CSV table of C-alpha atoms in Angstrom, one decimal:
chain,number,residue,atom,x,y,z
O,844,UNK,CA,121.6,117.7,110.4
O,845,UNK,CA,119.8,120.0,108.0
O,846,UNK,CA,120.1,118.0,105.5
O,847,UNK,CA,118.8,115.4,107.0
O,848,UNK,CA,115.6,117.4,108.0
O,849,UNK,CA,115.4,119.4,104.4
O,850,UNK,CA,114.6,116.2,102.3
O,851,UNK,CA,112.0,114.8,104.1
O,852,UNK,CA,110.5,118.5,104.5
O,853,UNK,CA,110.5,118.9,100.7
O,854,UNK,CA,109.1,115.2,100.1
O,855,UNK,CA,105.7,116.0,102.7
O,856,UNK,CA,105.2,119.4,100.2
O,857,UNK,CA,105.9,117.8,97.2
O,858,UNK,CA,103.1,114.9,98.2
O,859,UNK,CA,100.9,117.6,99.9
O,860,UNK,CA,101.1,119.6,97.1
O,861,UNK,CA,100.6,116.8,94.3
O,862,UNK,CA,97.5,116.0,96.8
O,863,UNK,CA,96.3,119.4,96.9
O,864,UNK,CA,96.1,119.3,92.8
O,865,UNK,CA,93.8,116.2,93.2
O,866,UNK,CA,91.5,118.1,95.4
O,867,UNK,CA,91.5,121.1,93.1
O,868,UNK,CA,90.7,118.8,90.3
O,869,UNK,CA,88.3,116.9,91.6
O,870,UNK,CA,86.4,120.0,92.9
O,871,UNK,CA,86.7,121.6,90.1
O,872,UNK,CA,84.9,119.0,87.9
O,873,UNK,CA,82.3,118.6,90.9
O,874,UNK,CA,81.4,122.2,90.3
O,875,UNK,CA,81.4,122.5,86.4
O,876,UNK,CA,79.1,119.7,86.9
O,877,UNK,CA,76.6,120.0,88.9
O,878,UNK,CA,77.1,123.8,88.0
O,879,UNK,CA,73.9,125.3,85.9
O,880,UNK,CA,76.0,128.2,84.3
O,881,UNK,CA,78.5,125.8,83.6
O,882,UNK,CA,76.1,123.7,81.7
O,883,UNK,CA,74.8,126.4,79.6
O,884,UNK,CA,78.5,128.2,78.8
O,885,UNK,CA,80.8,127.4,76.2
O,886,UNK,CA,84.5,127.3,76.4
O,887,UNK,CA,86.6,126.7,79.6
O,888,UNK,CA,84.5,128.2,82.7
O,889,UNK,CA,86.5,129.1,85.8
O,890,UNK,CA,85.3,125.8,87.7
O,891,UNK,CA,87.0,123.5,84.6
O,892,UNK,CA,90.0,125.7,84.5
O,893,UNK,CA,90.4,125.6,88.3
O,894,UNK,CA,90.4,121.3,87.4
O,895,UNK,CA,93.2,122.0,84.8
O,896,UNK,CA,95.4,124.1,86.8
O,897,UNK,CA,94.7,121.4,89.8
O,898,UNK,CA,95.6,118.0,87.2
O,899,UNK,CA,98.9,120.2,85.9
O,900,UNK,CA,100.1,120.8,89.7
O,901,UNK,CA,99.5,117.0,90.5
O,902,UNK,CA,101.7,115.8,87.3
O,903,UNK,CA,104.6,117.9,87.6
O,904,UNK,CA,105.2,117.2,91.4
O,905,UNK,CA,104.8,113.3,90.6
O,906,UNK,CA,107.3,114.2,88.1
O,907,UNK,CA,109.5,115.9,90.5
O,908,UNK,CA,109.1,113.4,93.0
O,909,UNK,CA,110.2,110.8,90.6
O,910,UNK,CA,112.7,112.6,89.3
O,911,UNK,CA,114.3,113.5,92.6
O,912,UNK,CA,114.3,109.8,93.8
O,913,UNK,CA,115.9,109.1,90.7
O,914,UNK,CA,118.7,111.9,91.5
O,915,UNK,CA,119.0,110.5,95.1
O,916,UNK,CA,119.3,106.7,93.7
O,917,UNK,CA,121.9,107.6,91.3
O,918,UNK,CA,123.4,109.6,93.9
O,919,UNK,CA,123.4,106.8,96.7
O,920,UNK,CA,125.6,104.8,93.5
O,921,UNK,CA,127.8,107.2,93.3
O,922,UNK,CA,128.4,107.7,97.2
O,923,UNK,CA,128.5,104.0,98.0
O,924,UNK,CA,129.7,102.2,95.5
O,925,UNK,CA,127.9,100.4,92.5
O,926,UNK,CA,126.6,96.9,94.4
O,927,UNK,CA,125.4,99.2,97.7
O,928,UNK,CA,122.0,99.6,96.5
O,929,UNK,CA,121.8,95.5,95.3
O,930,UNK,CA,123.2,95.0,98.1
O,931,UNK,CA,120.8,96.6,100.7
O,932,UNK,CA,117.8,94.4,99.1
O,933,UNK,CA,119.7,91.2,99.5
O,934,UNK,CA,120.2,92.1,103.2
O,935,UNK,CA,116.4,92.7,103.9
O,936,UNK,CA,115.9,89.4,101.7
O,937,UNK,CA,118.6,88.1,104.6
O,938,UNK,CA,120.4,86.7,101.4
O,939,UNK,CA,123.6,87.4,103.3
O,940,UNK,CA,126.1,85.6,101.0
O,941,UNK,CA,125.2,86.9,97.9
O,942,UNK,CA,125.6,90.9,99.4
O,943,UNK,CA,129.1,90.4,100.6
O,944,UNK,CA,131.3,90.4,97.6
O,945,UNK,CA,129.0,93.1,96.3
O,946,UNK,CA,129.8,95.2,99.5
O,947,UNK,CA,133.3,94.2,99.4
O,948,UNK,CA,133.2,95.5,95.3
O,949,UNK,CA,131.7,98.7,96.7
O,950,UNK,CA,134.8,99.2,98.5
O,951,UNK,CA,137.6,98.2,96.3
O,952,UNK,CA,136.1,101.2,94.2
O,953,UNK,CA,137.0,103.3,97.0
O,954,UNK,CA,133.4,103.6,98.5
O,955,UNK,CA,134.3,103.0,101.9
O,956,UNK,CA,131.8,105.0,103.9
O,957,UNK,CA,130.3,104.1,107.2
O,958,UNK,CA,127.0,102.8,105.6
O,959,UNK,CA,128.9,100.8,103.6
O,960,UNK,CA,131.0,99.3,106.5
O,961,UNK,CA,128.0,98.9,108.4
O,962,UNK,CA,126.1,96.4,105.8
O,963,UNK,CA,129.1,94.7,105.4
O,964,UNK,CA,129.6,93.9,109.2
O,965,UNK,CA,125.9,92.9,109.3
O,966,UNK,CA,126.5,90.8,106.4
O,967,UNK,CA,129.2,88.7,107.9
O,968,UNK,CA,127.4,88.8,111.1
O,969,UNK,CA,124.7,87.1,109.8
O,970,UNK,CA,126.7,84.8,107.6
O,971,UNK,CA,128.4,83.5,110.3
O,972,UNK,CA,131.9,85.4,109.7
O,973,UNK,CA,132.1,86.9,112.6
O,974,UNK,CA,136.2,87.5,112.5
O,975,UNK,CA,135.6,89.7,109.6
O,976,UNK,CA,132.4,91.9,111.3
O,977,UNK,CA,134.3,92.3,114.2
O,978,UNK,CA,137.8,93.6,112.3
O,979,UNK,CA,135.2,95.4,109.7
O,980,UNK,CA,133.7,97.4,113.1
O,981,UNK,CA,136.9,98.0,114.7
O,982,UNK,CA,137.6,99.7,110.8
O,983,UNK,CA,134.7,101.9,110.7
O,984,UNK,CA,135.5,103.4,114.2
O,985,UNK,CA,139.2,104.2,113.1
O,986,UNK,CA,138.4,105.5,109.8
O,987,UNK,CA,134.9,107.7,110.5
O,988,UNK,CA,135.6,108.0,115.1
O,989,UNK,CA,132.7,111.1,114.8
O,990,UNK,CA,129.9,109.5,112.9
O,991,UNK,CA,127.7,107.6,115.3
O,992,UNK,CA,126.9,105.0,112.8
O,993,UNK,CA,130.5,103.7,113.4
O,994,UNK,CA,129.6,102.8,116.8
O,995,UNK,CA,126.2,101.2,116.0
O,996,UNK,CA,128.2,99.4,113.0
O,997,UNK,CA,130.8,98.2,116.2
O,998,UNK,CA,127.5,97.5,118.4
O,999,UNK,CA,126.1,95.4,116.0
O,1000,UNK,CA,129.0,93.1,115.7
O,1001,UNK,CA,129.4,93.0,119.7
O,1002,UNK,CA,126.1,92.1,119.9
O,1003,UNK,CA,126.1,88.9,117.4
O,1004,UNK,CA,129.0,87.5,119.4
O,1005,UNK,CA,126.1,88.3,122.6
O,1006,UNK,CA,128.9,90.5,123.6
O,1007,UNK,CA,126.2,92.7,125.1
O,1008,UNK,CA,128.5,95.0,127.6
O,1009,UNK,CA,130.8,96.0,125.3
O,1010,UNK,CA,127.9,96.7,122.4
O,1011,UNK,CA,126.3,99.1,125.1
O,1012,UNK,CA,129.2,101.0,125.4
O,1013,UNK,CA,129.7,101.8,121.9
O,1014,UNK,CA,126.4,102.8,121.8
O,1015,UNK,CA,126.6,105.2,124.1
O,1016,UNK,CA,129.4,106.6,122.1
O,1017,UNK,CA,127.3,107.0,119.3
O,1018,UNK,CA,124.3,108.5,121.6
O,1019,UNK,CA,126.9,111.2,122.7
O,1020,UNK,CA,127.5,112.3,119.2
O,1021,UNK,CA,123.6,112.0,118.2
O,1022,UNK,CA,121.9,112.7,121.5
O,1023,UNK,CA,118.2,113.1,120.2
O,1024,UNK,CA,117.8,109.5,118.0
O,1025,UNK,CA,115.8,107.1,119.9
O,1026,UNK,CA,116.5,104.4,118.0
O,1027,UNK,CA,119.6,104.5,119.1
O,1028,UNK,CA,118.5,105.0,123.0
O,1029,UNK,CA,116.3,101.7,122.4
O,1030,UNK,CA,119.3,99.6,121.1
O,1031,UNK,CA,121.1,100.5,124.4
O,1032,UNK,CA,118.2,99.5,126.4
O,1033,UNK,CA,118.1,96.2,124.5
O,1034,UNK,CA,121.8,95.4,125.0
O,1035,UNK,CA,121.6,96.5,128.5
O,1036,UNK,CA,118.3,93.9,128.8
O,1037,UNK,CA,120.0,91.1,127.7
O,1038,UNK,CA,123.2,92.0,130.0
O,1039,UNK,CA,120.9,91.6,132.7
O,1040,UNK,CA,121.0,95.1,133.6
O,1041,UNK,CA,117.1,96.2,133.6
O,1042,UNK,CA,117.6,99.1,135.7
O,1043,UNK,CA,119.4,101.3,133.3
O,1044,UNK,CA,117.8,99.4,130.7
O,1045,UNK,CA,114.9,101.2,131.9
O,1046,UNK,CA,116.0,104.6,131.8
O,1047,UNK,CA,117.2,104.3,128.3
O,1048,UNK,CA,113.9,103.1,127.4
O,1049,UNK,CA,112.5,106.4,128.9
O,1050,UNK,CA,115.3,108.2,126.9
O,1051,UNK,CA,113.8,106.6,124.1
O,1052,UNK,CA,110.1,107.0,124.7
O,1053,UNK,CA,110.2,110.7,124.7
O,1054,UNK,CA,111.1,111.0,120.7
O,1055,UNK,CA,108.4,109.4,118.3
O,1056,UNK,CA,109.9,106.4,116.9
O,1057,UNK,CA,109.2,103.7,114.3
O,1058,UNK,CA,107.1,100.7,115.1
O,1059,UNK,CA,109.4,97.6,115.2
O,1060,UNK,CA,111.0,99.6,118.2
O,1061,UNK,CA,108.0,101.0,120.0
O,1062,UNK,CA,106.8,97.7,120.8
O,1063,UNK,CA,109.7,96.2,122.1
O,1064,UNK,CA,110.6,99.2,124.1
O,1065,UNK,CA,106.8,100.1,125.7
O,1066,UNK,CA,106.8,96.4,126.8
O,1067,UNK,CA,109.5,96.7,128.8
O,1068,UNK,CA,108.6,99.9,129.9
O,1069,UNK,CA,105.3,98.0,130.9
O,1070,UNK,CA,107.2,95.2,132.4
O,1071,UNK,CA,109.0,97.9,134.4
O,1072,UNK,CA,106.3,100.0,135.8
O,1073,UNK,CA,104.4,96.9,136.8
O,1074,UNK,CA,107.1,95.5,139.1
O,1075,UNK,CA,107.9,99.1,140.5
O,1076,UNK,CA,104.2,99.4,141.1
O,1077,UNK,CA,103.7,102.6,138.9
O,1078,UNK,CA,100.2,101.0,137.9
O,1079,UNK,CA,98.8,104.1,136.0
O,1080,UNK,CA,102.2,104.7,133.8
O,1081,UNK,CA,101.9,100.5,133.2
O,1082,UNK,CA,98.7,101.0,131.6
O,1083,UNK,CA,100.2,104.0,129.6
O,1084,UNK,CA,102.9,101.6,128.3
O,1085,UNK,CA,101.1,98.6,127.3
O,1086,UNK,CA,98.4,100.9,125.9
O,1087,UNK,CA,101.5,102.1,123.5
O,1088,UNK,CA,103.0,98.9,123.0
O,1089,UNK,CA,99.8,97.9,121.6
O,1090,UNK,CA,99.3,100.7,118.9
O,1091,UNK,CA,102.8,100.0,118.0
O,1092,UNK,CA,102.2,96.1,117.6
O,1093,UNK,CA,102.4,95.8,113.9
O,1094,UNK,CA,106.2,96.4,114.3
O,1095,UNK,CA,107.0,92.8,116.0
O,1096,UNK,CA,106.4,91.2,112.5
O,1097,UNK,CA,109.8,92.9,111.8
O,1098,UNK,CA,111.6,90.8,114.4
O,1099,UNK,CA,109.3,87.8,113.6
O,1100,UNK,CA,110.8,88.0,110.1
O,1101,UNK,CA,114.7,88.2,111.5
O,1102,UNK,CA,114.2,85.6,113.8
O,1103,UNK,CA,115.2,82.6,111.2
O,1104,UNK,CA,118.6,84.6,109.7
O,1105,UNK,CA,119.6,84.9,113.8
O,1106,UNK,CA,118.8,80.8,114.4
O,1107,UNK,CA,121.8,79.2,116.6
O,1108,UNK,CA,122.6,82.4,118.0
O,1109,UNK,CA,122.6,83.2,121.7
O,1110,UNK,CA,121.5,86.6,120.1
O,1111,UNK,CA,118.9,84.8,118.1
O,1112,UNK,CA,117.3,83.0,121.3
O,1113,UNK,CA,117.4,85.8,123.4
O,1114,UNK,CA,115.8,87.7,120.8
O,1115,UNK,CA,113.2,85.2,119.7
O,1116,UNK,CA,112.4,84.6,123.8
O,1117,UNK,CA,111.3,88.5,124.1
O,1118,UNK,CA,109.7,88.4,120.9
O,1119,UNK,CA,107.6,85.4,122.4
O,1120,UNK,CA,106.8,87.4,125.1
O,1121,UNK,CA,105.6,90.1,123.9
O,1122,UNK,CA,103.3,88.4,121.7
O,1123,UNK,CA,102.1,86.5,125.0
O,1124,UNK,CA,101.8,90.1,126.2
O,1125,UNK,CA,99.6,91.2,123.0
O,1126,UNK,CA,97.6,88.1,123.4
O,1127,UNK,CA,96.7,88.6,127.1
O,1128,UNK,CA,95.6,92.0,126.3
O,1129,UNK,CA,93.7,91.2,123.6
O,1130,UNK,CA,91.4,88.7,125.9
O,1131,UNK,CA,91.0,91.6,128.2
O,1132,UNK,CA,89.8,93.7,125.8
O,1133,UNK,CA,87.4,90.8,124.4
O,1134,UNK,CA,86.2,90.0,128.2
């Protein structure tokens, strides 16, 4: 969990600080400028050599930056297997074909971690192999039973086959070993959704709403939250909601774009039905704010 916490604390300072050298340069030529003694002097004056020291900072923690994206690429390779990383961009491309024999490389070199597994299922998921991301999700439980992403990796094949019970249960497996991720509360809620099951659905989505999470789920889970208060009559917390759902609205492109890699699935049309909605929901809002 350190770790985990460690690297992106030492990315902010290395940005910050590679910021703060921009600032001191910038300044620093602002004042030997517009400076008269720095007109009239010869040599370096403090104000240029404050601007030096300030360009020198910002270079050597782009360097490091680069440097240590570099170590955690070549790193990544080594943990996961050569084709992980080739991989990983053919999924987001939703070239789903092309990523499974470069997976299933990744683990013939003895690569098998639970990231690993968990692309793969998603790739056969989505390829339409859904025997082999259903025995590849029932592996990752067996070999890694106290890493949470097992269970998401098992959720995620339950919930292609719109298996939507059973893929809330094994995320609640993986909440119980990673209690604080909200992402995780808000796939529960969404399973639980489509199972019909809004009631608990809603209390997951609270779960979730009390971390800070990224956009593509913040949408989707303060417009149910919305949807929730409104019919429970909570009119002030509704308006809270949909007031959230709306700063977080640039995240439903990110379903928009998974919509056509999920087409004949009962996942897919459940999926593209919310998505529907809440860009209904956006659109109704929108002409309130206009009238």
């Amino acid at each position: 969990m350190m770790r985990r916490l460690f690297r992106p604390f030492l990315l902010f300072i290395t940005l910050l600080l590679a910021f703060g050298g921009v600032i001191l340069f910038a300044g620093g030529l602002a004042v030997a400028f517009f400076s008269e003694r720095g007109a009239d002097s010869e040599g370096l004056t403090p104000p240029v050599q404050v601007a030096l020291v300030g360009l020198c900072l910002s270079v050597v923690m782009v360097a490091l930056w680069f440097v240590g994206v570099g170590w955690l690429l070549a790193r990544q390779s080594r943990r996961q297997g050569s084709g992980y990383g080739d991989a990983y961009r053919l999924i987001e491309a939703f070239r789903f074909g092309e990523a499974i024999p470069l997976l299933e490389r990744s683990i013939k070199e003895g690569k098998e971690t639970s990231e690993v597994l968990m692309l793969l299922t998603s790739a056969y998921a989505y390829a339409g192999q859904l025997g082999k991301a259903q025995a590849t999700a029932d592996r990752a439980v067996r070999l890694f039973p106290e890493d949470p992403g097992s269970y998401i990796t098992l959720a995620n094949g339950y919930r292609m086959q719109a298996m939507y019970e059973e893929a809330g249960k094994a995320l609640m497996k993986a909440a119980e070993l990673e209690p604080d991720q909200p992402v995780i509360w808000a796939e529960i809620g969404f399973v639980q959704h489509f199972a019909g099951d809004d009631e608990r659905a809603a209390e997951s989505f609270k779960r979730a709403a009390l971390y800070a999470m990224p956009a593509m789920y913040g949408v989707r889970v303060y417009y149910h939250l919305a949807q929730f208060y409104q019919k429970s009559g909570d009119a002030e917390q509704a308006v809270k909601a949909a007031a959230r759902m709306m700063s977080a609205r640039d995240g439903l492109d990110a379903w928009k774009s998974s919509l056509g890699a999920l087409e004949g699935t009962a996942y897919g049309q459940a999926l593209r039905y919310e998505v529907n909605a809440i860009q209904q929901a956006l659109t109704e809002a929108d002409s309130a704010n206009l009238g």
